[in-house]
Coordinates of C-alpha atoms and ligand atoms in Angstrom, one line a residue:
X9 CA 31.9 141.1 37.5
X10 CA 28.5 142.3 38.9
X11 CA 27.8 140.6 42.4
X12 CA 24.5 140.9 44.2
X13 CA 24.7 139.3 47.8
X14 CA 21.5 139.2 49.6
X15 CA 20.0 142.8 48.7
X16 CA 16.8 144.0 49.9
X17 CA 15.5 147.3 48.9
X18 CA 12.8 148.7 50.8
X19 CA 11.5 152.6 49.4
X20 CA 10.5 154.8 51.9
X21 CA 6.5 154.0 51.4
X22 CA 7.1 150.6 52.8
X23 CA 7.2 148.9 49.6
X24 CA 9.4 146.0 49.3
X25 CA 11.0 146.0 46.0
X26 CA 13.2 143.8 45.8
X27 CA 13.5 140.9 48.4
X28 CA 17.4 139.0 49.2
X29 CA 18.6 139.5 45.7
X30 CA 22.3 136.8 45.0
X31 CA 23.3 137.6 41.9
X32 CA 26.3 137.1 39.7
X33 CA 27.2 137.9 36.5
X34 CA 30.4 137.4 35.0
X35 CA 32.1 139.6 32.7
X36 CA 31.5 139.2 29.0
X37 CA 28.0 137.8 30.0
X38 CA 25.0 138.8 28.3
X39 CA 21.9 138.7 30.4
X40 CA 18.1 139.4 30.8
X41 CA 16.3 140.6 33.4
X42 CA 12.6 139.8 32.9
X43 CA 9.3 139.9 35.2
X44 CA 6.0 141.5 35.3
X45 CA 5.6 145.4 35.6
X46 CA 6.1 146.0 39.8
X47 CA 8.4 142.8 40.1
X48 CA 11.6 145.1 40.8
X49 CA 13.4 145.7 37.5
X50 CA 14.0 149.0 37.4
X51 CA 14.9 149.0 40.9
X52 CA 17.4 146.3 40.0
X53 CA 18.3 148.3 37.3
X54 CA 18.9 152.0 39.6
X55 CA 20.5 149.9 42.4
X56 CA 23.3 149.1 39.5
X57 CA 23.6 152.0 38.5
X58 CA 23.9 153.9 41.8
X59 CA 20.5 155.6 41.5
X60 CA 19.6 153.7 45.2
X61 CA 21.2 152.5 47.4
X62 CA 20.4 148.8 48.9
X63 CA 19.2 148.8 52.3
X64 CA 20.9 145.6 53.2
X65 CA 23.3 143.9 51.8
X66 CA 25.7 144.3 48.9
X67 CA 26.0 145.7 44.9
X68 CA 29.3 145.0 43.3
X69 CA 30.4 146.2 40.3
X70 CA 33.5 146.2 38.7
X71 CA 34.7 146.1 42.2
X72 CA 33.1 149.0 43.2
X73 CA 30.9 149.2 46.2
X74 CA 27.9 151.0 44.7
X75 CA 25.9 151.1 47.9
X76 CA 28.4 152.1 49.6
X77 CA 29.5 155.2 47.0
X78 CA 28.8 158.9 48.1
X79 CA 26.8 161.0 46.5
X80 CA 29.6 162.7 45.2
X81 CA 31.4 159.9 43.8
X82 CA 28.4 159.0 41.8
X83 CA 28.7 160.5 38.1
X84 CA 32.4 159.4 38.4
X85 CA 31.3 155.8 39.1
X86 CA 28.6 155.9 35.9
X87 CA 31.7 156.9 33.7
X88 CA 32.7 153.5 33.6
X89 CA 29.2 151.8 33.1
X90 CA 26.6 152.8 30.0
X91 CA 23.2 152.6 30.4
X92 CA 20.7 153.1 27.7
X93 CA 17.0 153.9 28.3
X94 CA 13.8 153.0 26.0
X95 CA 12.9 156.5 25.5
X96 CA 16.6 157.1 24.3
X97 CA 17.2 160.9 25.9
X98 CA 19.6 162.3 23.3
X99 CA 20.1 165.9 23.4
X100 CA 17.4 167.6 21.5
X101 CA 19.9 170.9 20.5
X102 CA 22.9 169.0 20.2
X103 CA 23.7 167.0 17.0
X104 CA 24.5 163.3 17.2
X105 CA 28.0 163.8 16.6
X106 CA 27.6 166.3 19.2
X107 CA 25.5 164.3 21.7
X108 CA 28.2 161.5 21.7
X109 CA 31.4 163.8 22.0
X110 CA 29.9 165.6 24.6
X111 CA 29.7 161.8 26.5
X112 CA 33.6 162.0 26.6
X113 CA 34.3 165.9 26.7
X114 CA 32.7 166.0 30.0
X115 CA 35.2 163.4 31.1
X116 CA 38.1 165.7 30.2
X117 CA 39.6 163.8 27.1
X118 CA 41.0 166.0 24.6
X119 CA 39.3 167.6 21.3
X120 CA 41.3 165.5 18.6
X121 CA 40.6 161.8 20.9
X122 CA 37.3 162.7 20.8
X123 CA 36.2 163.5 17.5
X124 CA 38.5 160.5 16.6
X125 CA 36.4 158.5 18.7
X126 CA 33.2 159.6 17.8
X127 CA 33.7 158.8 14.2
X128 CA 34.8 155.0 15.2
X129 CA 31.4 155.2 17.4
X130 CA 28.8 156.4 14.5
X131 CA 30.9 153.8 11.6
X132 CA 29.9 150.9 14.3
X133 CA 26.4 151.6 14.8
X134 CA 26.2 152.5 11.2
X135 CA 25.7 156.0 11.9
X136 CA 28.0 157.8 10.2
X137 CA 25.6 159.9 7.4
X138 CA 23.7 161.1 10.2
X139 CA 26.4 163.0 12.2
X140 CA 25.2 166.4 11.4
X141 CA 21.6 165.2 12.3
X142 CA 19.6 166.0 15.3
X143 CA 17.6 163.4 17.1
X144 CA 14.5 164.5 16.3
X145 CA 15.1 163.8 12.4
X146 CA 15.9 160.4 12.9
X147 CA 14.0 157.0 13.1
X148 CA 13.4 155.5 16.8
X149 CA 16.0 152.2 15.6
X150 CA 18.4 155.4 15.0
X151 CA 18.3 157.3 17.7
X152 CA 18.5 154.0 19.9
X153 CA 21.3 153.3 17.8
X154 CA 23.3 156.5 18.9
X155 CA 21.9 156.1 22.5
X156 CA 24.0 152.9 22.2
X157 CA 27.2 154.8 20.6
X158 CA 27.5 157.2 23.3
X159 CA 26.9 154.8 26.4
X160 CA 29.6 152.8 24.6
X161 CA 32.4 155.5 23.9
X162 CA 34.2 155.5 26.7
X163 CA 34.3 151.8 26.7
X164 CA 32.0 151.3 29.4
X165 CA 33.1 147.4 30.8
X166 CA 29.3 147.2 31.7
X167 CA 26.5 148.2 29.3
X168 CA 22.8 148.5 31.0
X169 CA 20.0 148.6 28.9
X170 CA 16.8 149.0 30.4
X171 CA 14.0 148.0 27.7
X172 CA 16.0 149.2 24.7
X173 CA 13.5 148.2 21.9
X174 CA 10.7 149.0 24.0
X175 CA 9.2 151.5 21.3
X176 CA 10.6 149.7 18.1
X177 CA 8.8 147.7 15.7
X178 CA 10.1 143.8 15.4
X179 CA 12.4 144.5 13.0
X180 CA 14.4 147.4 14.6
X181 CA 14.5 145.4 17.9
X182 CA 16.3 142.6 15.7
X183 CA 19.1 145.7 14.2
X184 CA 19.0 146.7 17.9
X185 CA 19.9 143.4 19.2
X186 CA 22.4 142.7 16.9
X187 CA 24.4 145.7 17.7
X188 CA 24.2 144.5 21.5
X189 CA 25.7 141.6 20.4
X190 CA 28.5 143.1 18.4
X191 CA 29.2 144.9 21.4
X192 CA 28.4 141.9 24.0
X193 CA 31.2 140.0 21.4
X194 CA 33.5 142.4 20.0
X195 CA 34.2 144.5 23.3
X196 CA 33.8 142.2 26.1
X197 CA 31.0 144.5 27.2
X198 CA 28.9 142.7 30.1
X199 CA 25.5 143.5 29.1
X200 CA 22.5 143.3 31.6
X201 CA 18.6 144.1 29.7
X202 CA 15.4 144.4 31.0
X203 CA 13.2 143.8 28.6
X204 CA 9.1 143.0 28.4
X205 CA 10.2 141.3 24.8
X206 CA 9.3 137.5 24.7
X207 CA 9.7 137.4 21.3
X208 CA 13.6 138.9 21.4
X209 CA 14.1 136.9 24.3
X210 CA 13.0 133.7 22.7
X211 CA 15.1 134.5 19.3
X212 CA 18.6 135.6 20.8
X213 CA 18.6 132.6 23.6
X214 CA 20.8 134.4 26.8
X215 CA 20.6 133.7 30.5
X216 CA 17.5 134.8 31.2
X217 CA 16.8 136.2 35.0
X218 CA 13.2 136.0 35.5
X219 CA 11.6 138.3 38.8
X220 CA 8.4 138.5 40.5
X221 CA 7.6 140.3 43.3
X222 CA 11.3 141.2 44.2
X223 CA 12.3 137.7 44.4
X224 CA 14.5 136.1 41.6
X225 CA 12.0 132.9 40.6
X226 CA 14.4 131.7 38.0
X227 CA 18.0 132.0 36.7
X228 CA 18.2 129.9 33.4
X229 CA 21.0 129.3 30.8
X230 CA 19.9 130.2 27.4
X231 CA 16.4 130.3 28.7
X232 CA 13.4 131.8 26.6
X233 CA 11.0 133.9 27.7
X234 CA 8.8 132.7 30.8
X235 CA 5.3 133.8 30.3
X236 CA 3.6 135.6 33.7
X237 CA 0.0 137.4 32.5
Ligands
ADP22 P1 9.5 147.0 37.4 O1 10.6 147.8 36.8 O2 9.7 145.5 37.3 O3 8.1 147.5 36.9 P2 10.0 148.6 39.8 O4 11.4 148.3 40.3 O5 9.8 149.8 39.1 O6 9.5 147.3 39.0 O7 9.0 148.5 41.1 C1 9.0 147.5 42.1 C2 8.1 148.0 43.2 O8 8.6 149.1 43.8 C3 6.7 148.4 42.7 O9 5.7 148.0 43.6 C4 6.8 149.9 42.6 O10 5.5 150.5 42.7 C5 7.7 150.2 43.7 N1 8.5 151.4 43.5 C6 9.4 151.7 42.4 N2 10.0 152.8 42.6 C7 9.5 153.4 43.7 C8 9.8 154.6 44.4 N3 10.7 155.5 43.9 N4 9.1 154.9 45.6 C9 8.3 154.0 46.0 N5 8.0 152.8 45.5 C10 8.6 152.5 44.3
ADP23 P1 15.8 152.8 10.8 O1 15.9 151.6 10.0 O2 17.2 153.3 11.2 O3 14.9 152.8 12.1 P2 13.7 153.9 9.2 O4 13.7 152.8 8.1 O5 12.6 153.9 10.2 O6 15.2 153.9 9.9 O7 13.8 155.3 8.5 C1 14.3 155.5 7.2 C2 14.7 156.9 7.0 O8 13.6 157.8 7.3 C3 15.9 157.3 7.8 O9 16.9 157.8 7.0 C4 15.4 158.4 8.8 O10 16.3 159.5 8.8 C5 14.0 158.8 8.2 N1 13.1 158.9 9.3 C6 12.4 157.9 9.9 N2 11.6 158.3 10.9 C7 11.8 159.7 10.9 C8 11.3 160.7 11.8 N3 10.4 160.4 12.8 N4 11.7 161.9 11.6 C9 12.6 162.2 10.6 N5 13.1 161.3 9.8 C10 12.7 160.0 9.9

């Protein structure tokens, strides 16, 4: 479960990003975060994944205290939650086989679990003819694709996907959607998006947490997108 009770987070140039934040999100929920550029979603976003720190009040996740975690503790913490970015950052000189094993060798598992895993990874996001590859020599809808496979190998219980079909054309954003909700499905994976996409948001219908300003304006079961500008 993620729980948000009554964060604030203020940065150190006096801006108030985000404003008394209660949140929750049960596991195996899929959810949106939308709002206007400014309106705190990637401070949402960094708070979750221990990037910052709140300066009042409290980030759960999974039962861990992520305000609260030191610095040290940190990387160890993101072990157990993915995160995808719009602008992918694969490992240019590593392969994509390589890219994703390297997500679970730096964990410590061993060399047979791993390439075990990696093939199970690249057959699910129908990968598997570009394992030799490198990044650069695949489509955007690809590489987001193995973005997804290796913040999903070590079976991340939380998945955080912050605009993931930001750069795709409509029809990869659909493939990219539907892998989400393989995952969201298959794996129990509690997914939270940002996204600026009204038009995914109004095809696959999911709670959809609207912000403005760093307050949360609306919180809406199967919601559709809520047009700002
Ligand atoms: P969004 O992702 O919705 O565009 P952000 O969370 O990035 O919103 O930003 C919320 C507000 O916080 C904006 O006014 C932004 O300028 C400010 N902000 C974001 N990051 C920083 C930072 N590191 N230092 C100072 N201000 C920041
Ligand atoms: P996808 O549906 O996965 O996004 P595309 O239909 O865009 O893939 O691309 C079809 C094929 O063209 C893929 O096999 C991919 O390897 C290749 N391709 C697409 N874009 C690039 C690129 N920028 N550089 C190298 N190869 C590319």
């Amino acid at each position: 479960m993620i729980l948000l009770e009554n964060v604030s987070k203020e940065y150190r140039n006096g801006v108030h990003a985000l404003k008394n934040i209660n949140l929750q999100i049960e596991d195996g929920e899929f959810v949106y975060v939308i709002g206007p550029t400014g309106s705190g979603k990637s401070t949402l976003i960094k708070l979750l994944d221990g990037e910052e720190i709140p300066n009042s009040g409290t980030v759960m996740v999974e039962n861990v205290d992520v305000g609260k975690l030191k610095h040290s503790r940190v990387p160890i913490y993101r072990r157990n939650i993915g995160v995808v970015f719009q602008d992918y950052r694969l490992l240019p000189s590593l392969t994509i086989f390589e890219n994703i094993a390297f997500a679970l060798e730096v964990i410590g598992e061993d060399k047979a679990k791993v390439r075990r895993r990696v093939r199970e990874v690249l057959e699910l996001v129908s990968l598997s003819e570009k394992a030799k590859a490198f990044p650069n020599e695949l489509s955007g809808g690809q590489q987001q694709r193995a973005t997804i496979g290796r913040a999903i190998a070590n079976h991340p219980k939380v998945l955080i996907a912050d605009e993931p079909t930001g750069n795709l054309d409509p029809e990869k954003s659909i493939e990219i959607m539907e892998l989400l909700e393989k995952i969201n499905k298959d794996q129990n994976t509690t997914i939270v998006m940002v996204t600026h996409d009204s038009t995914i948001v109004d095809r696959f219908k999911k709670r959809t947490i609207a912000l403005e300003e760093g307050f949360v304006v609306a919180d809406i079961m199967k919601g559709g997108y809520i047009q700002h500008d």
